[in-house]
Amino acid sequence: MRLPSCWKATSCAALLLAGALSLPAASLTKGKPWTEADLLQALDQKANPADIVAAIKQDKADFYSTTLVALGLRGVASNSPLMLEVMMHSRSGGGPAIQAQVEAAVAQRRLQSKPLPKPVDSPALRAKAKAGDPAAKLELSYAFTDAKVDDPAFPNLSQAAAKAGYAPAAHVLGSDYASVGGKKELEDDAKAAAYYRQSAEAGSPEGAYKLGMAFAYGNGVATNLSAAEHWFLESAARSWDGFYPKNFSEGMLNKLYSFSHTTADTEAGARWAREMIRRGGLLAKTTEDTLASERAYARFRNAMKTLPPEVPAIQAAELAKLETAAKGGDVPALFKLAAAYAKGAGVLQNDGRAAEYYRRAAEKGSAEGALALGDLHRYGRGAKLEGAQYIAWLKKATELGSPVGWQRLGLIYAGGDDKLGIKTDQTAARDAFEKGAAGGDMVSVYMLGIAYQFGSFVPKDRDKALAHMKRAAEGGHPQGMSSYAAMLLENKVPEGAAIWYRKAVEAGQLNQRNRLATALSQSGNAKGAAEILQTLVKESPDSYDSWYQLGQTLELIPDPTGALAAYEKTVALKSPYNFLGPQAELRIKALKADNAPNGIAALTKKAEAGDAKAMMQLAEKLAPTNRPAAMDWVKQAADKGEGRAMLALALQTYATDKPAALEWLKKAVATGDPEATFRQAGMMFQGTDVPKDVPGAIALMKEAADAGFPPAQFEMGRIILGGNAPFPATPAAGAELIRKAAEANFPQAVALMGELFERGMGVPKNDARALDYYERAQKLGVQQAGAAIQRLRAQMKK
């Protein structure tokens, strides 16, 4: 009979002290891709994270973004090798279970909708169409299309229905002529836009959405983000929940709000939003809901605040004066006119006139004019959508001394743009950002910080990334502030992180308030964090992540009643994306347990009264959330002679102070603690850090087994089974010890009992009982049990 495998290893003592009960590394390989359940099970069984990483690399994995959340909740650091390995194998979403919930919701929504009946050609339908009924004409055109027939007596049915003002027909024609998804032989985006306009103006939400898309991307009309927003708002207001134009239009509104590239775009959008609110009704509600949502950006709302109550028209005399000054080459006049036409500020919005004035200003030496003209070329607003011209005007702006020109060159080279025909050029991007940074452009400084942080187009350099982010933050760049704060938080400087997160919030980044709360909590200001989170849950009562974070923060204050209420709210929010609900349920159970007779409050009273066992129980409950306090109670329990506490101190100090750890272990053995006795036996077998003494080790092992410690029962059972000195081979006695360990669900003992029953060693041969033990072992995570199950089942069938 062989001795335990770790006793032959050179670092057995360290292994025993680090956790003799952890899952063996060899059992981690699965031969099939890892799942989230496999990963969490391995962690629950105390597997070494390095072994898990090696197993994942060998077997591959199928994880989702929810797996990262689960690891974070278990305390796995975001920069740890295990987390990074899981990130490399993760997909977005929540996995098959979440996907099933989403599909069920979609199926339910489809059941609630009423599909149009299939159009059928009939004499009655033809009669209605001939009489001029536009709806009948469109339905008959559908019937002809389905049947693949063409009747000369009914030409151009869709066009005739649209001409009669029938919105669905206009929408159909728009879809036919559109270059995206239309009919190739009819492709004409200008006609498509015209038909979509007819449909939209007749009240069709689909037409309004399609017209908004045309203006957003310049398909058949000049790109005009203000007009796009108008029609998206109209579409959303005319639609109902679950109808695709509403969902898509609201998505495009968020995109417009999030990615406005110029001040003109932002201000134009802000004017439209204010106008929608002024009109009231559904349009106002849609706009206000969007502005209040998590994705509505502060700069957009701030733009609304800075607009005057009304945009006054430029008086004819003043306009004539500006025109005269502009003709004479006056740059301020040229720029003022260009900006007025670009924004529609006091004059009818006209991108073409804006482009003309920006060009003349640029030719007179205005870097701002060159930048603005470049933007018009980039988005096809009043100027040809052309990458070469965009680049040319950006370079012109740099020649005129604008560091912003270098910034935008860096951005376009970093990402490229297929629509403009601009390819990614990392070297050019780096050079441009460095020149922009040298000129004091904080966006360029920030982009260099991002580049050094992730090694995108410069060598990865954490120190340089931190220095650039600090400069960007101090230079007033809002994203630089939040990124610098994030790096400080990662570097364990929560006080500094809190300062910069607060500045980022004050600069308009309201979506950083959760992170500010995190930094405040970690810096010891849980009350300040709770105040922020209470504001957030009032603003967004359906935000399950804010409710959960509030619960965590209230636990730190401590306010268990408030924390319990916050967790219960998290669970109550039903959503397929509420990944925190299960974790909140666990915290609810834990909090209720803490307030039970054997909870934290009761244990604290006993511990403060000097009860050593209560001290250890309290330490175990505090360890997940407050490790320093837990270790303080462990030390007090050890000083009072509690063996479990002495063992815990041995494990805690072994890596940093081996002599002290060995002394604590010796004291724990003297108290009769079975686990300490078992660990001491393992060290004596190897002779590492203590004199080698196999007989003495076996004696200690027997002592731990007699005390009912399952791992010791398992090892003693193996020794007796094998007849290792001083014990003669006694299979029945060895099997009985292993059975006791198996009853305690010690995985290796359960698996070995299966083998004993299969072989009839120490117990009567019984394949059915062997199979039962193998199946139990497999459920407990013993990977080798699977092969034994298959083999035994095959034998039993013969």
PDB file of N, CA and C in Angstrom, residues 270 388 632:
ATOM      1  N   ALA A 270     -29.761  69.001 -27.993  1.00  0.00           N
ATOM      2  CA  ALA A 270     -30.340  69.568 -26.775  1.00  0.00           C
ATOM      3  C   ALA A 270     -31.554  70.440 -27.094  1.00  0.00           C
ATOM      4  N   ALA A 388     -10.107  61.765 -47.337  1.00  0.00           N
ATOM      5  CA  ALA A 388      -8.916  62.533 -47.699  1.00  0.00           C
ATOM      6  C   ALA A 388      -9.075  64.000 -47.302  1.00  0.00           C
ATOM      7  N   ASP A 632      -8.095  39.002  14.653  1.00  0.00           N
ATOM      8  CA  ASP A 632      -7.933  39.494  16.018  1.00  0.00           C
ATOM      9  C   ASP A 632      -8.629  38.552  17.008  1.00  0.00           C
TER      10      ASP A 632
END
